[in-house]
Short mmCIF file of C-alpha atoms (C1' of nucleotides) in Angstrom, two decimals:
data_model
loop_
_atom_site.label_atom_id
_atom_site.label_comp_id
_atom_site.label_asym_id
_atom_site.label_seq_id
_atom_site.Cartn_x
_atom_site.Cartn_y
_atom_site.Cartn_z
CA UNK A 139 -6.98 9.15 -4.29
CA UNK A 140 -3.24 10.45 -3.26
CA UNK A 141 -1.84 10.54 -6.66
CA UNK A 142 -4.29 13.81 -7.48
CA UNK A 143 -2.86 15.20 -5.13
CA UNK A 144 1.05 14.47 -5.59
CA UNK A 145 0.45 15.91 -8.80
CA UNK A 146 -1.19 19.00 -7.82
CA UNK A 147 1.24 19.61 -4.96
CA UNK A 148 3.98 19.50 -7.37
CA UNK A 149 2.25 21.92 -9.52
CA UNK A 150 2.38 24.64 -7.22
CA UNK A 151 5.73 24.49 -7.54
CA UNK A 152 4.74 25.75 -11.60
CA UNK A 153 3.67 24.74 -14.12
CA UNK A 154 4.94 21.48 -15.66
CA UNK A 155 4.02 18.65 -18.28
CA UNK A 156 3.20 14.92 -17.58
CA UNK A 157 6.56 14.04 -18.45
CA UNK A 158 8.56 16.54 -16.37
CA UNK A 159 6.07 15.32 -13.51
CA UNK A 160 6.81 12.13 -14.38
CA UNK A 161 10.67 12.94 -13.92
CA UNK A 162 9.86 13.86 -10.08
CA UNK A 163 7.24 10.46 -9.61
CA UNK A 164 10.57 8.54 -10.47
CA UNK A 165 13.03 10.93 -8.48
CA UNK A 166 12.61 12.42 -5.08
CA UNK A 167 8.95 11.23 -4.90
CA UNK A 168 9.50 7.79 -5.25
CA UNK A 169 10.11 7.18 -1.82
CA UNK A 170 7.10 8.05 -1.21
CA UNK A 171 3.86 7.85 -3.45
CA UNK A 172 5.80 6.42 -7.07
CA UNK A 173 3.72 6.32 -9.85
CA UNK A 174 3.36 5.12 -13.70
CA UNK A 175 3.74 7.18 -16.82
CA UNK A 176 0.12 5.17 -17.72
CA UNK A 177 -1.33 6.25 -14.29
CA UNK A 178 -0.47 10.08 -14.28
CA UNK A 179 -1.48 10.88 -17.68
CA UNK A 180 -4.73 9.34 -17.38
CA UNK A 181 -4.85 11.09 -13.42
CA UNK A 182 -3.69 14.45 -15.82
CA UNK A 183 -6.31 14.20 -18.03
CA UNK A 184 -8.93 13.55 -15.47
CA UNK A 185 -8.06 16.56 -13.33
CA UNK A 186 -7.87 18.92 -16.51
CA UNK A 187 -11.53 17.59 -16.94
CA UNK A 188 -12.56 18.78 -13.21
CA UNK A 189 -11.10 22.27 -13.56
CA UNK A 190 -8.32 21.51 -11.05
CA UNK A 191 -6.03 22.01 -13.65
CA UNK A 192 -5.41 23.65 -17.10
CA UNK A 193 -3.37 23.11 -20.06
CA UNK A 194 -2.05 26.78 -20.63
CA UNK A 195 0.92 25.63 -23.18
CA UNK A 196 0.57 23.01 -26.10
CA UNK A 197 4.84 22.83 -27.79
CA UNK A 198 6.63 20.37 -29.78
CA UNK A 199 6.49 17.51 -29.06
CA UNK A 200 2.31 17.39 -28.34
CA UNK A 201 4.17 18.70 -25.13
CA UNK A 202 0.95 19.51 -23.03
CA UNK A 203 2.15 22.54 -20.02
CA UNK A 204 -0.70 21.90 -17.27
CA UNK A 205 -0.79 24.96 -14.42
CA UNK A 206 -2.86 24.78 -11.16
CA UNK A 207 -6.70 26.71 -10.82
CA UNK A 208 -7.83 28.37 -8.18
CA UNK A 209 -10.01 25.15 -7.18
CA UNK A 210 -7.11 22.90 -7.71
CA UNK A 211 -5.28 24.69 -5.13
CA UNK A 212 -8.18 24.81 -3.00
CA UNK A 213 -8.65 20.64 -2.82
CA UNK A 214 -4.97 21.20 -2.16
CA UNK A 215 -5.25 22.74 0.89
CA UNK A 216 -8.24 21.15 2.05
CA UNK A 217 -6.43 17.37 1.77
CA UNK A 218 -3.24 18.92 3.21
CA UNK A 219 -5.66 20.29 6.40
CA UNK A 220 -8.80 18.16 6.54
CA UNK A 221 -8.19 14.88 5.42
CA UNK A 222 -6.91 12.64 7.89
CA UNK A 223 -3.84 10.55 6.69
CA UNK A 224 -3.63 6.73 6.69
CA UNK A 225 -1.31 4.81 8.88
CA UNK A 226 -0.15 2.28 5.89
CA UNK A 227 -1.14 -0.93 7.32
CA UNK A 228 0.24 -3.55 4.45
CA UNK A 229 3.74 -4.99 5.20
CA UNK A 230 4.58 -8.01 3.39
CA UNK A 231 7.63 -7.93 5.53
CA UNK A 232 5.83 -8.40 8.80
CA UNK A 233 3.55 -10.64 8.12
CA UNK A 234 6.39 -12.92 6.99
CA UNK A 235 7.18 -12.74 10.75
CA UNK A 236 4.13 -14.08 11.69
CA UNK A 237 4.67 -17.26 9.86
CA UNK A 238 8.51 -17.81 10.29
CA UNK A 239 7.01 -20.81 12.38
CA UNK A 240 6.49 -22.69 9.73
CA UNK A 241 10.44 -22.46 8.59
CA UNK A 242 13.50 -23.86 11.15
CA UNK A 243 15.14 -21.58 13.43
CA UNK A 244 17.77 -21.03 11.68
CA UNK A 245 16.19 -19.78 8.35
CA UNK A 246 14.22 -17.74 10.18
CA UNK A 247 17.38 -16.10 11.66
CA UNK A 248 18.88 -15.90 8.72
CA UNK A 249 15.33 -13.59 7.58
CA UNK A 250 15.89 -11.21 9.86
CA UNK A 251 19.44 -10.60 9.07
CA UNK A 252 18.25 -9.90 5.85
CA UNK A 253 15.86 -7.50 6.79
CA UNK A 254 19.14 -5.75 9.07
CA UNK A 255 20.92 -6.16 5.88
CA UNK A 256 17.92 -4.28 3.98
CA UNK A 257 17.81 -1.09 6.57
CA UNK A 258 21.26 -0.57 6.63
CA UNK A 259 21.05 -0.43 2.62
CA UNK A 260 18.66 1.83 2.37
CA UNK A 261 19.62 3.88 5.13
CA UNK A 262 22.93 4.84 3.43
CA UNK A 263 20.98 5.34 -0.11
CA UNK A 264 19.18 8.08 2.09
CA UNK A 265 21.80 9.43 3.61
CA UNK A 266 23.79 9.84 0.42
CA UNK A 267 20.60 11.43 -1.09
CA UNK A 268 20.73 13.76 2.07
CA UNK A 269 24.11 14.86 1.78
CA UNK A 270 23.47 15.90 -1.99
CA UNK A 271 20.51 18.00 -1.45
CA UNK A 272 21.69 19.48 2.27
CA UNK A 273 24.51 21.96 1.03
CA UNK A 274 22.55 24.08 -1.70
CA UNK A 275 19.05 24.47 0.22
CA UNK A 276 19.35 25.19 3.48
CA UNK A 277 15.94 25.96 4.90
CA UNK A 278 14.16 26.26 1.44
CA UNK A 279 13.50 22.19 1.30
CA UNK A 280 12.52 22.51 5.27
CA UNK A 281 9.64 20.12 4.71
CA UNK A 282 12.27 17.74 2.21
CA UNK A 283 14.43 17.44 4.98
CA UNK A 284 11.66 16.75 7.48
CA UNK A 285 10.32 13.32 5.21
CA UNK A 286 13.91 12.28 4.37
CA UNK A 287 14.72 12.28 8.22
CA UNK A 288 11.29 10.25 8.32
CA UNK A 289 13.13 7.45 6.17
CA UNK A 290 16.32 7.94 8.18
CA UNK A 291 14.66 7.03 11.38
CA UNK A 292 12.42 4.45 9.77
CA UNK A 293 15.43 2.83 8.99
CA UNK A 294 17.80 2.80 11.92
CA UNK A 295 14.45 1.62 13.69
CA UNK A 296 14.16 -1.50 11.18
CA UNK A 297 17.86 -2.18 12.00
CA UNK A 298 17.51 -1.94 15.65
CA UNK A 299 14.33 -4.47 15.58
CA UNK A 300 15.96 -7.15 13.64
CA UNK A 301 19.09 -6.91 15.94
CA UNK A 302 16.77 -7.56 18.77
CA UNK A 303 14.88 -9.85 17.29
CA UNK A 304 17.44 -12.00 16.42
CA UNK A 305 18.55 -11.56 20.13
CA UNK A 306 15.08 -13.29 20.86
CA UNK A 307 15.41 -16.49 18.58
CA UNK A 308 18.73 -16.60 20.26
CA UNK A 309 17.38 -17.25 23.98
CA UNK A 310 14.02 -19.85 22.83
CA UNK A 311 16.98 -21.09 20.80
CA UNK A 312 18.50 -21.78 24.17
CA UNK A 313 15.34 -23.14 26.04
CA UNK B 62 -0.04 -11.07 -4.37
CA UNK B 63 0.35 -11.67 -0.34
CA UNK B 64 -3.07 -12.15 0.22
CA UNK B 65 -2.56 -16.20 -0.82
CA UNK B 66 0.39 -16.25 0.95
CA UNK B 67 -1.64 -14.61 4.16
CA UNK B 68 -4.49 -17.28 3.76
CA UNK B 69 -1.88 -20.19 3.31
CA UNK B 70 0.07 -18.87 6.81
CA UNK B 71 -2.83 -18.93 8.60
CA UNK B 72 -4.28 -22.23 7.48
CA UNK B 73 -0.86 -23.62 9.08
CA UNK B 74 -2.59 -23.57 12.47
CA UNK B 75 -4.89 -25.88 11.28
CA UNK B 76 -8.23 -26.38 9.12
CA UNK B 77 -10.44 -23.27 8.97
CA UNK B 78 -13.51 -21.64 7.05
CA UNK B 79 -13.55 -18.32 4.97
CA UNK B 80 -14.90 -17.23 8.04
CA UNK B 81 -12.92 -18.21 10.42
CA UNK B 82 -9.89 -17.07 8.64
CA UNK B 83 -11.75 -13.60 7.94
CA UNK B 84 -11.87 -12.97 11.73
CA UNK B 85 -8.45 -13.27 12.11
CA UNK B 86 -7.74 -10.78 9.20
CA UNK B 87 -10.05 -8.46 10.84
CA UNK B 88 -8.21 -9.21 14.50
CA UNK B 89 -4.31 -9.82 14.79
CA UNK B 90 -3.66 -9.54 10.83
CA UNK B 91 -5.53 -6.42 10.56
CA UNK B 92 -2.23 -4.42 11.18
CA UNK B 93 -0.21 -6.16 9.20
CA UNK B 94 -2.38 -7.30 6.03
CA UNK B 95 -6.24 -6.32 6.31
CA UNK B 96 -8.49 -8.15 3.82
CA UNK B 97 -12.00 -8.02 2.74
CA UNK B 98 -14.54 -10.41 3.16
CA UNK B 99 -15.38 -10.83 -0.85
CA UNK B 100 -11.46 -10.67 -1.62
CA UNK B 101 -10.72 -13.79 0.49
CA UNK B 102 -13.41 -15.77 -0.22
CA UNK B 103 -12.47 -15.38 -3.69
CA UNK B 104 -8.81 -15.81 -3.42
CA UNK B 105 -9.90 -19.00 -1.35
CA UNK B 106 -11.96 -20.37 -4.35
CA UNK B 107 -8.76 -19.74 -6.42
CA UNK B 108 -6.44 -21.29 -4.20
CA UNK B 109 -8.66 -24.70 -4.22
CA UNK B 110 -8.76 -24.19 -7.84
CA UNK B 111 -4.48 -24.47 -8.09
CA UNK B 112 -4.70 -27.19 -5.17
CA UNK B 113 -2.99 -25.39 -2.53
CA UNK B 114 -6.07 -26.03 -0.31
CA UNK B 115 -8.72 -28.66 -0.42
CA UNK B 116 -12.32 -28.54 1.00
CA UNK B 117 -11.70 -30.98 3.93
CA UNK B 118 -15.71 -30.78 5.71
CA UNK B 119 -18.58 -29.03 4.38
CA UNK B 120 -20.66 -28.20 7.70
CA UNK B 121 -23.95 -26.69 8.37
CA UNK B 122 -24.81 -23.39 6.55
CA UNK B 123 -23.13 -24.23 4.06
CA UNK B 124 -19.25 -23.73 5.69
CA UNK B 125 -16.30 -25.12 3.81
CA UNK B 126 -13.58 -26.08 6.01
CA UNK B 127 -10.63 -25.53 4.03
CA UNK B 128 -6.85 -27.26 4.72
CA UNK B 129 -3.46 -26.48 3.57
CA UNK B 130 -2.09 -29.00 1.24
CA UNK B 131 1.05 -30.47 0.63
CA UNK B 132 1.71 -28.14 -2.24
CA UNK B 133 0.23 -25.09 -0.85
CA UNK B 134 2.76 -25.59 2.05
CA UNK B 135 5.68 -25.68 -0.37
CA UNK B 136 4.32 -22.49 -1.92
CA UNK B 137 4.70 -21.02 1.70
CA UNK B 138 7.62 -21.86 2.58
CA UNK B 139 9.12 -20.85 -1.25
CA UNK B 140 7.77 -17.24 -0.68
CA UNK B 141 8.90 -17.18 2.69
CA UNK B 142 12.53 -18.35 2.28
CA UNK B 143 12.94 -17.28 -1.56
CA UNK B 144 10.95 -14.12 -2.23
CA UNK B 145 12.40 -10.55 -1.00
CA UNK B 146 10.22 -8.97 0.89
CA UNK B 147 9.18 -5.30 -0.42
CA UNK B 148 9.18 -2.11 2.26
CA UNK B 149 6.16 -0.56 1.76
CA UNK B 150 6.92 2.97 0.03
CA UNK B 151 3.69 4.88 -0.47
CA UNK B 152 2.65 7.46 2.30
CA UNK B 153 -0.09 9.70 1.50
CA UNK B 154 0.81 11.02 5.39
CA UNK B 155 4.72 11.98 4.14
CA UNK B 156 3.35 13.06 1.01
CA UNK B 157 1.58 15.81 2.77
CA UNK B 158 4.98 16.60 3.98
CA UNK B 159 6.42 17.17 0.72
CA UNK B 160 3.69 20.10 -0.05
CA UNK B 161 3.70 21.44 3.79
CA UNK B 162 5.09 24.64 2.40
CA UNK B 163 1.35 25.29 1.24
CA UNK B 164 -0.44 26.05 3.94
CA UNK B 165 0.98 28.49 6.42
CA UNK B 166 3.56 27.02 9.05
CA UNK B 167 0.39 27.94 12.34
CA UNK B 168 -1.61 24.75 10.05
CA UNK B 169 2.00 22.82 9.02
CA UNK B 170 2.67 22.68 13.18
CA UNK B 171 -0.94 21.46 14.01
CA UNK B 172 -0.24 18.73 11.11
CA UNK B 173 2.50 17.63 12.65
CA UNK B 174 1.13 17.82 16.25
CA UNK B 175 -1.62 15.51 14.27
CA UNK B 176 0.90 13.37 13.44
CA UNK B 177 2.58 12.95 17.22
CA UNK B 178 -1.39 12.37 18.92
CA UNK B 179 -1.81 9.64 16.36
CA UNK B 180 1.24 7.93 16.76
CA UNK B 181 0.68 8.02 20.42
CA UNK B 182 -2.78 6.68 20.16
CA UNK B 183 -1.88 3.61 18.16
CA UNK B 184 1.02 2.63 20.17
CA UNK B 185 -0.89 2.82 22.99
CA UNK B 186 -3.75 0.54 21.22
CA UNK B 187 -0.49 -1.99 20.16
CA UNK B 188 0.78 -2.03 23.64
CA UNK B 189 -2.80 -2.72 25.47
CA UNK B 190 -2.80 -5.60 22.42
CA UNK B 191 0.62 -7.01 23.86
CA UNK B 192 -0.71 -7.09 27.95
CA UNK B 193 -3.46 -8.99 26.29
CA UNK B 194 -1.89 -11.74 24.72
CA UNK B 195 1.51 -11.72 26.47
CA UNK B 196 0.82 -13.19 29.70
CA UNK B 197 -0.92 -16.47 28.24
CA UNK B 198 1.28 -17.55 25.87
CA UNK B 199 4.78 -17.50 26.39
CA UNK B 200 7.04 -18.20 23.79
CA UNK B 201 4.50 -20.08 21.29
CA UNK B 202 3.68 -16.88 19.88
CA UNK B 203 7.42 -15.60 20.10
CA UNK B 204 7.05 -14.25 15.82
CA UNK B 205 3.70 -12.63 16.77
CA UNK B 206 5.32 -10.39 19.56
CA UNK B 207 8.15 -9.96 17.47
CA UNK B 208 5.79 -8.45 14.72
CA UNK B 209 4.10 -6.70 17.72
CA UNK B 210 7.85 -4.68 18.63
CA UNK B 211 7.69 -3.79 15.28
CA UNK B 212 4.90 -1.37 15.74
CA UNK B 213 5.88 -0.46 18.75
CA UNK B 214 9.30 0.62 17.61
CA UNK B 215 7.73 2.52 14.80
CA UNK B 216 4.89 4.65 16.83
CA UNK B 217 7.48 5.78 19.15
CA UNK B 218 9.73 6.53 16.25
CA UNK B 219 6.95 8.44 14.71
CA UNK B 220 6.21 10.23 17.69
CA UNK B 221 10.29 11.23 18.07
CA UNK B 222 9.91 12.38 14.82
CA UNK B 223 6.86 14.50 14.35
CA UNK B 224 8.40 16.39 18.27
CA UNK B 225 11.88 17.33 16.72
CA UNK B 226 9.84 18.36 13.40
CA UNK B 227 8.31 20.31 15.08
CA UNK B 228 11.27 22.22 16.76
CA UNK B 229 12.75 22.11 13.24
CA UNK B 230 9.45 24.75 12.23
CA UNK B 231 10.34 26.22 15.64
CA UNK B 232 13.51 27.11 14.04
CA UNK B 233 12.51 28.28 10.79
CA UNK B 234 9.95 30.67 12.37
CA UNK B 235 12.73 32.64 14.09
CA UNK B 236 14.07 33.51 11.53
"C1'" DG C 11 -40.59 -14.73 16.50
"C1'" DT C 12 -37.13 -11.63 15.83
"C1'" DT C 13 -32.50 -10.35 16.43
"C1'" DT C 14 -27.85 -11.79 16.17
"C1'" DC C 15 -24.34 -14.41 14.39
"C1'" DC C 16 -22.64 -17.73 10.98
"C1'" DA C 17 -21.55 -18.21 6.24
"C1'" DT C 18 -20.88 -17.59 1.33
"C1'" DG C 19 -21.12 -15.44 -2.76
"C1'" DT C 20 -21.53 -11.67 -6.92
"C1'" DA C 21 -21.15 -7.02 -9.14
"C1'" DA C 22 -19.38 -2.52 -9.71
"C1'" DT C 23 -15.74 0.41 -9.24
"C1'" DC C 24 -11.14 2.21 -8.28
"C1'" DT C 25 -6.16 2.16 -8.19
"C1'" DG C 26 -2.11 0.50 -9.90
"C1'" DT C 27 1.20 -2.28 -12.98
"C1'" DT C 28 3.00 -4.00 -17.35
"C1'" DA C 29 3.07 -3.96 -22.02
"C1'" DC C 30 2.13 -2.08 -26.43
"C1'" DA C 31 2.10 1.70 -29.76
"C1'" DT C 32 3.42 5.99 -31.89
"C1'" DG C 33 5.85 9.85 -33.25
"C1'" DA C 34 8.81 14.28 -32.86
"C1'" DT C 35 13.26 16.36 -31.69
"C1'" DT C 36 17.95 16.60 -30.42
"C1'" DC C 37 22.56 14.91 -30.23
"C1'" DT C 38 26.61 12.61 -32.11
"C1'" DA D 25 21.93 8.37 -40.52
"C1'" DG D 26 21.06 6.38 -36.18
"C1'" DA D 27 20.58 6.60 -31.22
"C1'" DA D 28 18.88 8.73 -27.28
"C1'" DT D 29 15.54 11.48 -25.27
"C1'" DC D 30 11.14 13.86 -25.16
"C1'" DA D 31 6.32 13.14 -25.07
"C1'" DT D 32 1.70 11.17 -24.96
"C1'" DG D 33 -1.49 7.81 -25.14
"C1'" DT D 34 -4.25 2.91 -24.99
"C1'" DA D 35 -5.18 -1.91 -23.50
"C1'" DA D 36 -5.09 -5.73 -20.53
"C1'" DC D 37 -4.82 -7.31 -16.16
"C1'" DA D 38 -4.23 -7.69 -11.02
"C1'" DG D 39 -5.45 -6.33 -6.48
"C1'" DA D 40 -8.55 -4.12 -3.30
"C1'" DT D 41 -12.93 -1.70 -1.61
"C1'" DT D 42 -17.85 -1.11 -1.21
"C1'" DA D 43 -22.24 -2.57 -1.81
"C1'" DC D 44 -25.67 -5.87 -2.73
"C1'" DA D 45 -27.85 -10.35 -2.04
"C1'" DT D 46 -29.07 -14.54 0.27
"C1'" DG D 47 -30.03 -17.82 3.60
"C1'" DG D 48 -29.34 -21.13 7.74
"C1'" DA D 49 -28.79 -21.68 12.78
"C1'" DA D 50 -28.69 -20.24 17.50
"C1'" DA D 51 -30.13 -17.35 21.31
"C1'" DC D 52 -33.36 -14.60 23.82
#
DNA sequence: GTTTCCATGTAATCTGTTACATGATTCT
DNA sequence: AGAATCATGTAACAGATTACATGGAAAC
């Protein structure tokens, strides 16, 4: 039930149409909660129908301009402060660890230095999307900055762990 | 599609019922790739079906006792070795980051506060896991503790992260 | 004998992905 | 004139969750 609310958080930033949504979905929020073109204009249409949002321009295009109620806001809030988050649990990536038994020692190893290779990747996409935004906003994009360091540290983390764990296969490689 | 794959891994330790299986994915797995009781039993119908697992022993009440087969351990070792594994993007809890700037910063701190109890809470839960199983088995379960540092690494990383967020807000409130 | 555990299955619903389909406007 | 971009929508399918339904076997 999280894309809702993606899309009415990035209404209260004003009012937009599917498509520039859309724009942001594939952009900054990607990292985080992505989402279809199919999904958000059916998730548009269905919040219009609850009142959470209105359409309050119709241009060229059959351009649709949707702007945040009173009650959207409201369900805002109240996911933003009551709602407990989930922990995501699903990792395809880990729970190829727990069968690297099945494969020799050495292609195991040689999964795990992908996985270094993969954080280290992504870790400098982040950082280069860091060092664009930083400059112009300084404290305006507190709570960007405060994710993005969230994927930073997720990252370095990743690395670390798949040093070490190849440091483990190393010693039962040993014994 | 991991679920198969998740069924196929586990069947590696030897014949097993829906059943069987589904305690695991409710036990050890349940961090890494949590299932339902009507999704595997289906998947395990459609995995017969393909003849990646036969029906070895049909027991009392009518229990299937399902084992890996040749192919369905090809299939394994193919997504292990051949398929890249995907990080898991979607966050509904760094989501709520993005749209922070809602709420007033008193409710954005005790988020965040949120954030550091929970991480503390499940890496304590992960590292009461690891005394449990650590001392028994040595190195035969080397991947599983290796999946096990994973979480580790990443509570305490989420706890690091939610503290110096917090000073961040400290920050922004002076001034 | 009744509760608990073993054991399997189906149906409804939701969320998400991919593909298909259409058409207007702007830019070159 | 043709290409790129803006803009919205539908259909089919895959994956996952919740609820419903059933019944045998073991334990107390």
């Amino acid at each position: 039930m999280s894309l809702r609310h993606a899309a009415l958080g990035l209404l209260t930033f004003g009012p937009a149409s599917g498509y520039d949504l859309l724009q942001t979905f594939h952009g900054s929020l990607a990292n985080v909660w992505p989402a279809t073109q199919s999904q958000l204009y059916g998730e548009l249409g269905k919040l219009a129908e609850a009142g959470l949002v209105t359409v309050t321009e119709e241009g060229a295009r059959r351009r649709k301009e949707y702007t945040l109620t009173a009650d959207g806001l409201a369900e805002l809030k109240h996911w933003l402060v009551d709602v407990e988050p989930s922990m995501p649990r699903r990792s395809d990536m880990l729970l190829r660890v727990f069968f690297l038994n099945v494969i020799d020692l050495a292609q195991a190893e040689e999964y795990l230095r992908g996985r270094e290779a993969e954080a280290i990747e992504y870790h400098a996409s982040l950082r280069a999307t860091q060092e664009q935004i930083a400059p112009e906003t300084m404290d305006l994009a507190v709570y960007g900055r405060i994710a993005l360091e969230w994927g930073l540290r997720l990252t370095e983390m990743q690395r670390e762990w798949a040093v070490w764990a190849q440091e483990e296969l190393a010693k039962v490689k040993k014994a």
